[in-house]
Coordinates of C-alpha atoms in Angstrom, one line a residue:
Chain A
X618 CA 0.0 0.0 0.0
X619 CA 2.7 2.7 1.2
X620 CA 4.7 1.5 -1.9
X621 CA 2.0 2.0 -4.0
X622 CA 1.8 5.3 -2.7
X623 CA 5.1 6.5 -3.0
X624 CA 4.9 4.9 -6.7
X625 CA 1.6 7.2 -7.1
X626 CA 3.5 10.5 -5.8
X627 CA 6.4 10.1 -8.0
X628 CA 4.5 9.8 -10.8
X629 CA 2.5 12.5 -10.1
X630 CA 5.5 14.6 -8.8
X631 CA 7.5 13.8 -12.6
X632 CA 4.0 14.9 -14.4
X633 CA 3.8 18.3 -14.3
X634 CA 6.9 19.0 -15.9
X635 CA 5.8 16.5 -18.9
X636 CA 2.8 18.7 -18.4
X637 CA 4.3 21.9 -19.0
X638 CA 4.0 21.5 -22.5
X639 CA 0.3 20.5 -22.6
X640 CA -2.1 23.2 -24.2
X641 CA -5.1 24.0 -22.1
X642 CA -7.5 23.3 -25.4
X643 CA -5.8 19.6 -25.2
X644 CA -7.2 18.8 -21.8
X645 CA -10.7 19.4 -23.4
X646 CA -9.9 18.2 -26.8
X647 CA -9.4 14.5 -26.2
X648 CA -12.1 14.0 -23.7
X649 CA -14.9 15.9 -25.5
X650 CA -14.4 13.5 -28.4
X651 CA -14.2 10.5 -26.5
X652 CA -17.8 11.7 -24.9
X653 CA -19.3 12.4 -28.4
X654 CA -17.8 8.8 -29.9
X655 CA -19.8 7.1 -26.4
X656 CA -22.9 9.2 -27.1
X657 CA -22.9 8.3 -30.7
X658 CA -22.0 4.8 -29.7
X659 CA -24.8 2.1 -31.1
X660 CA -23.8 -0.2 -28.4
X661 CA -25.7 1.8 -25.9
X662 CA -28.8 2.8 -27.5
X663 CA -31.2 0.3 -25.6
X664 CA -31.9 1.7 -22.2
X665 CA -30.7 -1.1 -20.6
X666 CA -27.2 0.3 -21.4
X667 CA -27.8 3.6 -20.1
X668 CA -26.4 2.9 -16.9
X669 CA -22.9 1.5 -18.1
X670 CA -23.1 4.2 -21.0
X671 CA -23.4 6.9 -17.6
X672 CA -20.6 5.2 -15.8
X673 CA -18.3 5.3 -18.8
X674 CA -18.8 9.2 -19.9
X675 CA -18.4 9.7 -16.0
X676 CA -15.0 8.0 -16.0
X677 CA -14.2 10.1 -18.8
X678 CA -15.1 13.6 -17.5
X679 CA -14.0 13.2 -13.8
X680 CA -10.6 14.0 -15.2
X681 CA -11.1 17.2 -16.8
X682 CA -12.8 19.3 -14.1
X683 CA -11.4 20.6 -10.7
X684 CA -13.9 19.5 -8.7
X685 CA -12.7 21.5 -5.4
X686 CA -11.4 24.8 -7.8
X687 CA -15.7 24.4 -8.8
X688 CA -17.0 23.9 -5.4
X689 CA -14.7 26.7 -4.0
X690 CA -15.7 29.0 -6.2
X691 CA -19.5 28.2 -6.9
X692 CA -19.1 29.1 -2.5
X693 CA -17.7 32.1 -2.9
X694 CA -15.9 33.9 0.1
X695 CA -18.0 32.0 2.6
X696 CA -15.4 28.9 1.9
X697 CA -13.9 30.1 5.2
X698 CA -16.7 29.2 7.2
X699 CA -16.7 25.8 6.5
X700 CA -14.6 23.8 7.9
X701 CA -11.8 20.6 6.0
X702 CA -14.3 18.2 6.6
X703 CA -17.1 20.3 5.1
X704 CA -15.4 21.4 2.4
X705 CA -14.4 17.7 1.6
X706 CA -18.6 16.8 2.1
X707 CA -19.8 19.6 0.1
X708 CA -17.1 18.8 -2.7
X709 CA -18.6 15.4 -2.6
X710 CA -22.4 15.8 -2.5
X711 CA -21.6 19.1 -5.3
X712 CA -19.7 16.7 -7.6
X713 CA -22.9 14.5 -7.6
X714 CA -25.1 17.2 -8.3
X715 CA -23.3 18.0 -11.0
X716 CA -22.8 14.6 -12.1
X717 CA -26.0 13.6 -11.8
X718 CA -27.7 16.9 -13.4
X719 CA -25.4 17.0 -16.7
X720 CA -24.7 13.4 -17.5
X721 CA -28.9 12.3 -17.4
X722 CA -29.2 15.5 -19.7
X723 CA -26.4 15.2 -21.9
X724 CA -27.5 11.1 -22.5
X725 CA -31.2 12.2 -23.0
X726 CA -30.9 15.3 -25.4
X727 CA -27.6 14.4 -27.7
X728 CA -28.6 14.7 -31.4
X729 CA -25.7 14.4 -33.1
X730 CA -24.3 17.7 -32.5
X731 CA -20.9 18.4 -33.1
X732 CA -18.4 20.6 -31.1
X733 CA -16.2 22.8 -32.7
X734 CA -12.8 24.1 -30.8
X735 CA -12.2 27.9 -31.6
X736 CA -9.0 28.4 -29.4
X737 CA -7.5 29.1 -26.1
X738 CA -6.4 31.9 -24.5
X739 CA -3.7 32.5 -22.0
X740 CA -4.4 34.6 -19.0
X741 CA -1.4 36.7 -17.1
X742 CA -3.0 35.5 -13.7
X743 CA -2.3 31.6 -14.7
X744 CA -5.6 30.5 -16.0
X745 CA -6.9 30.1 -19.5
X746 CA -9.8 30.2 -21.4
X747 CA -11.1 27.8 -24.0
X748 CA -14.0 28.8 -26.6
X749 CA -16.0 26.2 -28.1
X750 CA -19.2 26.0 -29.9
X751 CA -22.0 23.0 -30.1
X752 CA -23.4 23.1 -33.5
X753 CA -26.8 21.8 -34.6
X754 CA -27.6 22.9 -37.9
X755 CA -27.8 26.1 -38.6
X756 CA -27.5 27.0 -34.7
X757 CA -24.4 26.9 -32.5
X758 CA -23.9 28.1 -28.9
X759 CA -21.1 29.2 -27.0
X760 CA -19.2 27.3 -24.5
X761 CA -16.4 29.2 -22.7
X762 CA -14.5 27.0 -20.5
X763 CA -12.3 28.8 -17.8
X764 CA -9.0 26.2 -16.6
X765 CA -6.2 26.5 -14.3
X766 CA -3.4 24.1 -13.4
X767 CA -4.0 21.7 -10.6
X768 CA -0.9 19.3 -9.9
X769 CA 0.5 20.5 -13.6
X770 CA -2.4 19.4 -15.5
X771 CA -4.8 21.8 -17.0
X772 CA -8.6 21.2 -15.0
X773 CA -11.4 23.2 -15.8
X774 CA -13.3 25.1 -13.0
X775 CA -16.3 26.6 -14.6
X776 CA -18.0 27.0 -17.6
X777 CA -19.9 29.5 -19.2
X778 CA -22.3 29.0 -22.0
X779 CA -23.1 32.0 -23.8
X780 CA -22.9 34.0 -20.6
X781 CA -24.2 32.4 -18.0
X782 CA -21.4 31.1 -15.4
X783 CA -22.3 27.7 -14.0
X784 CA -19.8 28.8 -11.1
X785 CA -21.5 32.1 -10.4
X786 CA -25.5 31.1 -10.9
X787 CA -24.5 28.2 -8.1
X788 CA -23.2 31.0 -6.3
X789 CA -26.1 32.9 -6.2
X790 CA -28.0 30.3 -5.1
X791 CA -25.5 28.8 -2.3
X792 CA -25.2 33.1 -0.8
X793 CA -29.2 32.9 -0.5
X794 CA -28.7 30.0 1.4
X795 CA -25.3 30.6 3.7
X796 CA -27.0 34.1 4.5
X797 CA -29.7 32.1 6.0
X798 CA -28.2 29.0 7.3
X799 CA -25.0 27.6 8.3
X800 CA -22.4 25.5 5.9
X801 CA -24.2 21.8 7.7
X802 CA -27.4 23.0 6.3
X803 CA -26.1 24.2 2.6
X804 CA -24.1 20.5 2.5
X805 CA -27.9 18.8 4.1
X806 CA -29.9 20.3 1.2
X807 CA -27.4 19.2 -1.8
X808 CA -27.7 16.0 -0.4
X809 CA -31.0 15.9 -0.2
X810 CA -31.0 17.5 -3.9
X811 CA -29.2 14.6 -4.1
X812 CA -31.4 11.3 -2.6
X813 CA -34.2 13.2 -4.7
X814 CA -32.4 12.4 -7.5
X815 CA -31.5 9.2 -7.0
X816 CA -35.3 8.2 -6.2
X817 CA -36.6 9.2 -9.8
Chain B
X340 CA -35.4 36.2 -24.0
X341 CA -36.7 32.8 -22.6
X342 CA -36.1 30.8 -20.3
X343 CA -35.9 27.3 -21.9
X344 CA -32.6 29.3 -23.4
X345 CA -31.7 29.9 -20.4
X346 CA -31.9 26.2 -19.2
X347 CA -30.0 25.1 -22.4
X348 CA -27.5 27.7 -21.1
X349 CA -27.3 25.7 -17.5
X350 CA -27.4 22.6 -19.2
X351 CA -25.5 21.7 -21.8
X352 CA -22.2 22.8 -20.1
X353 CA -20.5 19.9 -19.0
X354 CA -19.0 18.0 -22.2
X355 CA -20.0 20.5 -24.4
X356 CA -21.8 17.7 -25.4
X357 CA -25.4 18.0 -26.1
X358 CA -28.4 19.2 -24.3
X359 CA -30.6 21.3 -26.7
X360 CA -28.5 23.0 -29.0
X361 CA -31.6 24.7 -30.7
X362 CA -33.0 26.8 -28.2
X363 CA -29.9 28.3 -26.6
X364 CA -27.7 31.4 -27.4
X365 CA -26.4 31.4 -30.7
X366 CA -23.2 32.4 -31.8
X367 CA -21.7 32.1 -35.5
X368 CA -18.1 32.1 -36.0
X369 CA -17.5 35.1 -37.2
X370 CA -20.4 37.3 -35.2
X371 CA -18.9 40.7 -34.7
X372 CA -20.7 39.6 -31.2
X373 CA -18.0 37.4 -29.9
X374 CA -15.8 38.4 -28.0
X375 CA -12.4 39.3 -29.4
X376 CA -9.8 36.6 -28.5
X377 CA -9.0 33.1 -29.1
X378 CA -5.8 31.7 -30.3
X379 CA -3.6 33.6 -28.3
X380 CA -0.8 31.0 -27.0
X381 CA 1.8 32.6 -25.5
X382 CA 4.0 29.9 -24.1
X383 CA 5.4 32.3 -21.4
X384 CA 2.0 32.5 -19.8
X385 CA 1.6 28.5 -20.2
X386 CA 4.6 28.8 -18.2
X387 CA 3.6 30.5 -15.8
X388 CA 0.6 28.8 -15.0
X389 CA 3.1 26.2 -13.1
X390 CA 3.7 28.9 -10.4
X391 CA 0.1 28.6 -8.9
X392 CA 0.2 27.2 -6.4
X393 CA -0.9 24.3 -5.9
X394 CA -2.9 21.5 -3.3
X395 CA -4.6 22.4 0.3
X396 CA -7.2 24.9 1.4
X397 CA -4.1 27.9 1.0
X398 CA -4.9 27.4 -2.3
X399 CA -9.0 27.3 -2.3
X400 CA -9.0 30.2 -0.2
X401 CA -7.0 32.0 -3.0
X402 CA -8.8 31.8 -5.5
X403 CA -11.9 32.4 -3.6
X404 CA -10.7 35.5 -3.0
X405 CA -10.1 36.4 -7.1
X406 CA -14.5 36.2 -7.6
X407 CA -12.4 35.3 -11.4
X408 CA -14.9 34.0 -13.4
X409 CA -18.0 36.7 -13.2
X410 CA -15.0 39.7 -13.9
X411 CA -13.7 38.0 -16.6
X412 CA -16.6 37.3 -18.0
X413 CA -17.4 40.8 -18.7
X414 CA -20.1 41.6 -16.6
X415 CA -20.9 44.8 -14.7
X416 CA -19.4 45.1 -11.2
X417 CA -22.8 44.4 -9.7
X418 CA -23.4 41.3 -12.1
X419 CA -20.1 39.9 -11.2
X420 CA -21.0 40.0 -7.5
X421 CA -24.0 38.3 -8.3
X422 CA -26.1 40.8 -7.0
X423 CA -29.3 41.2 -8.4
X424 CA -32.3 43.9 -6.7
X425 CA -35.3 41.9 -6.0
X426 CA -37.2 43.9 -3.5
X427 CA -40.6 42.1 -4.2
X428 CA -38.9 38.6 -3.6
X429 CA -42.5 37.3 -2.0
X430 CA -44.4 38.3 -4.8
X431 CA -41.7 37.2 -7.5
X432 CA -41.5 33.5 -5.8
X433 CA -45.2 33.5 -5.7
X434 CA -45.3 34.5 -9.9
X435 CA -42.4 31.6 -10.2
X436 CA -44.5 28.6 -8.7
X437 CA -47.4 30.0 -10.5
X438 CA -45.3 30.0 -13.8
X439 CA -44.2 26.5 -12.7
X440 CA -47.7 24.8 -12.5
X441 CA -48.5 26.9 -15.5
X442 CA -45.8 24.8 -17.6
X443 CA -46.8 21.2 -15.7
X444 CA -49.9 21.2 -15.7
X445 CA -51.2 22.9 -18.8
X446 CA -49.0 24.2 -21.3
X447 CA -46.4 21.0 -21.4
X448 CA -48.9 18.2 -21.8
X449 CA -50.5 20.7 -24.4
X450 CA -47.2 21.2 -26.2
X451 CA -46.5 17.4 -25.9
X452 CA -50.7 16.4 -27.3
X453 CA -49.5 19.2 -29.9
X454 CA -46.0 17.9 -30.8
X455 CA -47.0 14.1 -31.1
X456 CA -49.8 15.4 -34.2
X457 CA -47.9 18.2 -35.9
X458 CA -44.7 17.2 -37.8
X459 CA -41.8 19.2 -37.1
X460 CA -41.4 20.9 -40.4
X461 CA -45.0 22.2 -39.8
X462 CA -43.9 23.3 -36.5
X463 CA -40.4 25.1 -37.8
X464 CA -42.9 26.8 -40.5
X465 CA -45.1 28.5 -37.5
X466 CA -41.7 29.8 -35.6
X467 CA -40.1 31.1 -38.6
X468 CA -43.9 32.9 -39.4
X469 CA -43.7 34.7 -36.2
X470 CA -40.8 34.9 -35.9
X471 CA -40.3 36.8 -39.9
X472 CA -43.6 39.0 -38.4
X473 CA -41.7 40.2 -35.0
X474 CA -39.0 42.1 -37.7
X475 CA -40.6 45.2 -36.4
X476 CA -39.2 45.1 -32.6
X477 CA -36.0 44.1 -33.6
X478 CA -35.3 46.8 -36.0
X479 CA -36.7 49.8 -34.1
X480 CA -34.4 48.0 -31.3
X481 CA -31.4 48.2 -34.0
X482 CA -32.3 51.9 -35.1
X483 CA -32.6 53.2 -31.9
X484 CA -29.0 51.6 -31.0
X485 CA -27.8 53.0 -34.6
X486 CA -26.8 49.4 -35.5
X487 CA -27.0 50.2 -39.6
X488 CA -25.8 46.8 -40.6
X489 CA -28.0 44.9 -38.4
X490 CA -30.9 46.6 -39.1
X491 CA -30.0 46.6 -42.4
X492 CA -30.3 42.6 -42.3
X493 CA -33.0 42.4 -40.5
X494 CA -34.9 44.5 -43.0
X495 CA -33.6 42.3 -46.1
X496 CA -34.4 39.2 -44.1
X497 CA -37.7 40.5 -43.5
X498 CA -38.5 41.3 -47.2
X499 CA -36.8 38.1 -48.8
X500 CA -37.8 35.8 -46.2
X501 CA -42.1 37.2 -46.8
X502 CA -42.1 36.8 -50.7
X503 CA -40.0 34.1 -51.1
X504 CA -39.4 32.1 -47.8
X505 CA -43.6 32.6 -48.1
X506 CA -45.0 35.1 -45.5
X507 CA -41.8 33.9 -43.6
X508 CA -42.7 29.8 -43.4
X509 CA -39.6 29.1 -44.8
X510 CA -36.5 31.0 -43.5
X511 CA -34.1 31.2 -46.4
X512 CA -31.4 32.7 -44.0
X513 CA -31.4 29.4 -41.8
X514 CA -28.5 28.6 -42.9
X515 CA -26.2 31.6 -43.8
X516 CA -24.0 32.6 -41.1
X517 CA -24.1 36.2 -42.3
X518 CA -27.5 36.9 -41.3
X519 CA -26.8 35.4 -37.9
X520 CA -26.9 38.4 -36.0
X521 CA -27.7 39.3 -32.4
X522 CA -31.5 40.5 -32.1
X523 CA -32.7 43.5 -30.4
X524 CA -35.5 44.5 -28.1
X525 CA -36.3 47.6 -26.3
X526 CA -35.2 46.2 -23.3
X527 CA -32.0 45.9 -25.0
X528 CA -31.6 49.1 -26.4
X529 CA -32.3 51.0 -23.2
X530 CA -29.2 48.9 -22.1
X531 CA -27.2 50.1 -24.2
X532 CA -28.1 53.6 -23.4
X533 CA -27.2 52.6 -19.8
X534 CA -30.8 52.1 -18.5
X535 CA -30.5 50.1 -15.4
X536 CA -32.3 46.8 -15.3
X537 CA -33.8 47.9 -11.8
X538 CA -35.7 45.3 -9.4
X539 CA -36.5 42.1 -10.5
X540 CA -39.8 41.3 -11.5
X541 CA -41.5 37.7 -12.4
X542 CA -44.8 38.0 -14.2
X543 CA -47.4 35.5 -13.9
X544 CA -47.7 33.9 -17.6
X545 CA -44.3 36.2 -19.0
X546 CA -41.9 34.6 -17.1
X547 CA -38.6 36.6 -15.6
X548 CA -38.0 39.9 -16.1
X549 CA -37.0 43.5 -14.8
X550 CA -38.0 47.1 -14.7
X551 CA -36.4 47.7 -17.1
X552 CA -36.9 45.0 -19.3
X553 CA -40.7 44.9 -18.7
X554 CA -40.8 48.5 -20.1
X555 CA -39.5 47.2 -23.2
X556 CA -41.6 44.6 -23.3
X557 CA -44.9 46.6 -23.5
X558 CA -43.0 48.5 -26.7
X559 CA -42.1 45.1 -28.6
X560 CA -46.2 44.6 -27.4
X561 CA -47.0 47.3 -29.3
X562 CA -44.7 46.6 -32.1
X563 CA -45.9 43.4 -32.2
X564 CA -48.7 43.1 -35.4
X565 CA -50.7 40.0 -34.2
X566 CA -51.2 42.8 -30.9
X567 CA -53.7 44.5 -33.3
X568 CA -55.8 41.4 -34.6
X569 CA -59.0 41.7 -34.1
X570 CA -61.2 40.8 -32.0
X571 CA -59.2 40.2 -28.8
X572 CA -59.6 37.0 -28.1
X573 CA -58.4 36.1 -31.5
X574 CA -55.1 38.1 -30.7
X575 CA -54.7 36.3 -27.5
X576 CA -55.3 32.7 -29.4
X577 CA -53.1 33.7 -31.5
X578 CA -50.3 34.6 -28.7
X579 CA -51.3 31.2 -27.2
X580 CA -51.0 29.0 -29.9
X581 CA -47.4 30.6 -30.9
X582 CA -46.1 29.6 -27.3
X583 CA -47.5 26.0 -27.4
X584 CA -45.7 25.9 -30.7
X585 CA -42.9 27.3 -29.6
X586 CA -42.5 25.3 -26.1
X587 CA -42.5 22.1 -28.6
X588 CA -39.0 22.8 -29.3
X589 CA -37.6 23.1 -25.8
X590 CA -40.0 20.3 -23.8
X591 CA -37.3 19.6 -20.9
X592 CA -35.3 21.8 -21.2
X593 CA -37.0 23.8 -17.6
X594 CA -37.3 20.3 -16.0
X595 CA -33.5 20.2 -16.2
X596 CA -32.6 23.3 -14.7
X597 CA -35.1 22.7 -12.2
X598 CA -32.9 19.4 -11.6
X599 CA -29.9 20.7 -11.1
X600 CA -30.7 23.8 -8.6
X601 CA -30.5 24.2 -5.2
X602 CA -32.7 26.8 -5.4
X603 CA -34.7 27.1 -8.7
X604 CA -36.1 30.3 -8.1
X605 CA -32.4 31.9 -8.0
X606 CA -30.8 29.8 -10.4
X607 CA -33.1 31.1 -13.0
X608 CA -33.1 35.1 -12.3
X609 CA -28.9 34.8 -12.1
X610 CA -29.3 33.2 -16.0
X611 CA -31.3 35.9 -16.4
X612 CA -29.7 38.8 -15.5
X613 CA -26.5 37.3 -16.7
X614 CA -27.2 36.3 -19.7
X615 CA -29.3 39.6 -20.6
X616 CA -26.1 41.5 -20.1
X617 CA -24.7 39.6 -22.8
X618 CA -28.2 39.3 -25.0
X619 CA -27.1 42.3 -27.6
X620 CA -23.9 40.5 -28.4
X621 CA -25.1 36.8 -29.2
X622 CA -27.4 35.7 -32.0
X623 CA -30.5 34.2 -30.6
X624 CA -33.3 32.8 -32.6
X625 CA -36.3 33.3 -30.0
X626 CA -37.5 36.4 -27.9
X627 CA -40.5 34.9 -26.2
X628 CA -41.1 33.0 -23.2
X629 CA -44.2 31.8 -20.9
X630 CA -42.7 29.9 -17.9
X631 CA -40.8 30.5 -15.1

């Protein structure tokens, strides 16, 4: 086990200078085409599939966001007042919001849209931008993903889709809430959010 | 402005995959409306990315503190905050759940009876008609902003697209990113001559809004031609039937956002106000809305 560790930190240690290299766009890239290829995927049209079809684009995607960087920030400057253990429990019951929401829409509603990579930019404070488009048709919308490194790799920690911030509308929601209530009962009703879910 | 555009807005993110590409916020590839940038790698900056630090709460509490992405998105200071006046909260939350049973119990299993007996192309016809006969709004939105080339296209649109797209059935622009263009209201133009969106206001049956915004709305009202069908109750069956036709195309999108909020109510007036400050510079195919 403690070798295994020590195997796992090295590795991780000797990546970010591989990483350095890396192109933010390239973190996106790769995955968003291995989600179209599953979505497209004949193997999983019969709903009996839907399930493995969920766990595999979950695999896929649970690499390319910062899931702390998103939970931070959809908190805001309340992040203080929770404590390790309820930033590691919100990060948690969040993730599966998220999780849950997106991946039950995305594997209702694709129709063989395609995503188009515009380019990336560079920021001086570290972080980079990535502009995308999903095109059906005639229509396309805009898909601005924000990234910053996290252990050398490129992660992405919000999105925006043709100006709404994912990061900021949770934030709105989660200030309503901590200006009521305390961080146990913010954490109590995303996992609740959560069970609801899970019941349907 | 609607609010199933808003959903697609919430929804898609993720992947970039899917969700309802039709009904959200459209942007072409070369719309003067997108934002200058892209493309830009300047391998110093890649470089210095590495010096973030990295792993811990140090490094949450950091970028907490930066309230990044709303600033760089280009919002207003107040938008980036998140703040948003809503001194009639009670009555807007009532007008929500109101909205909300609106949509579940009448006007989706409508849309749904609707959708399962009208082909789509039928139904694409209807949204381009009213869509080709709301040209009015959008250009007095365009010439009160001084926009000459989009009001310009709106007005060749207009006239192409009623003799031979057929009283507007038939968009022949669909297609041609050229004519993609953001569309006006006078919500919008008061914008851009810095009128304030002021408080927050849900209406029952209209969905989100805002001072500022509702004063527009009685202008695109009045600009609207099926306002002035006669009698009344043909105008309003009219105004009915365009929404059920309309809601065929975005059936689930609400649900979803409904899904994944904490708090619907709050989720949907932040896409609101958000994405209303960026409305004038993205292309979007549908003004109206009924529901929450």
């Amino acid at each position: 086990m403690r070798l295994l560790l020590a195997l796992a930190l090295s590795v991780g240690l000797a990546l970010p200078a591989a990483a350095d290299t890396a192109q933010p766009i390239d973190a996106l890239r790769g995955p968003v085409e291995q989600v179209l290829a599953i979505l497209k995927d004949p193997r999983y049209s019969a709903a009996a599939t839907k399930k493995e079809q969920r766990d595999h684009l979950w695999e896929i995607i649970r690499g390319v966001f910062d899931y702390r960087a998103i939970s931070a920030r959809a908190v805001g400057r309340n992040w203080r007042l929770f404590d390790p253990g309820q930033q590691q429990a919100f990060t948690d019951a969040f993730s599966e919001l998220l999780g849950n929401s997106y991946l039950s829409r995305i594997q209702g509603a694709y129709k063989n849209e395609r995503v188009e990579f515009l380019g990336q930019e560079l920021l001086e404070n570290g972080t980079a931008r990535v502009k995308s488009r999903i095109v059906r048709d005639a229509d396309a919308i805009a898909v601005d993903y924000s990234l910053q490194r996290e252990a050398g790799a490129w992660k992405v920690y919000d999105v925006n889709i043709a100006g709404v911030s994912l990061v900021q509308n949770y934030r709105s929601q989660f200030d309503q809430i901590l200006g009521e209530g305390t961080p146990a009962q913010l954490i109590e009703r995303v996992k609740a959010k959560n069970s609801a879910q899970a019941e349907k | 402005m609607n609010i199933a555009r808003l959903s697609a807005l919430l929804l898609v993110t993720f992947m970039a995959s899917a969700g309802c590409a039709h009904r959200a916020a459209v942007v072409p590839a070369d719309s003067p409306g997108m934002r200058p940038t892209v493309a830009t790698v300047a391998p110093d900056a890649a470089a210095a990315g590495t010096a973030l630090p990295v792993a811990g709460t140090e490094r949450a509490d950091a970028e907490v503190d930066e309230e990044p992405a709303a600033v760089e998105a280009g919002q207003g200071p107040a938008a980036a905050r998140g703040e948003v006046s809503d001194p009639i909260a009670g009555w807007n939350r009532a007008m929500f759940t109101f909205n909300d049973r609106l949509y579940f119990w009448v006007l989706k299993p409508v849309a749904r009876g609707y959708r399962a007996v009208v082909p789509g192309f039928v139904r694409t016809g209807v949204r381009n008609f009213f869509h080709n006969l709301t040209t009015p709004g959008r250009l007095v939105s365009d010439v009160v902003q001084l926009k000459g080339r989009e009001a310009g296209i709106e007005l060749g649109k207009f006239m192409i697209n009623t003799t031979w797209g057929v009283l507007g059935l038939w968009d022949v622009f669909a297609a041609n990113p050229e004519a993609k263009i953001p569309e006006g209201d006078l919500g919008l133009a008061m914008g851009h001559y810095g009128v304030a969106n002021g408080p927050y206001i849900v209406w029952p049956f209209l969905g989100p809004s805002t001072l500022r915004d509702s004063v527009g709305l009685v202008g695109d009202f009045l600009l609207d031609p099926t306002t002035y069908v006669q009698p009344r109750t043909a105008a309003t069956g009219i105004y009915v039937y365009r929404e059920v036709n309309t809601t065929t195309f975005r059936i689930g999108d609400y649900e979803a956002v409904k899904e994944a909020a904490i708090d619907p109510y709050i989720a949907i007036r932040q896409a609101y106000i958000q994405h209303r400050a960026r409305a004038g510079d993205t292309y979007e195919p549908e003004q109206n809305f009924i529901y929450p």
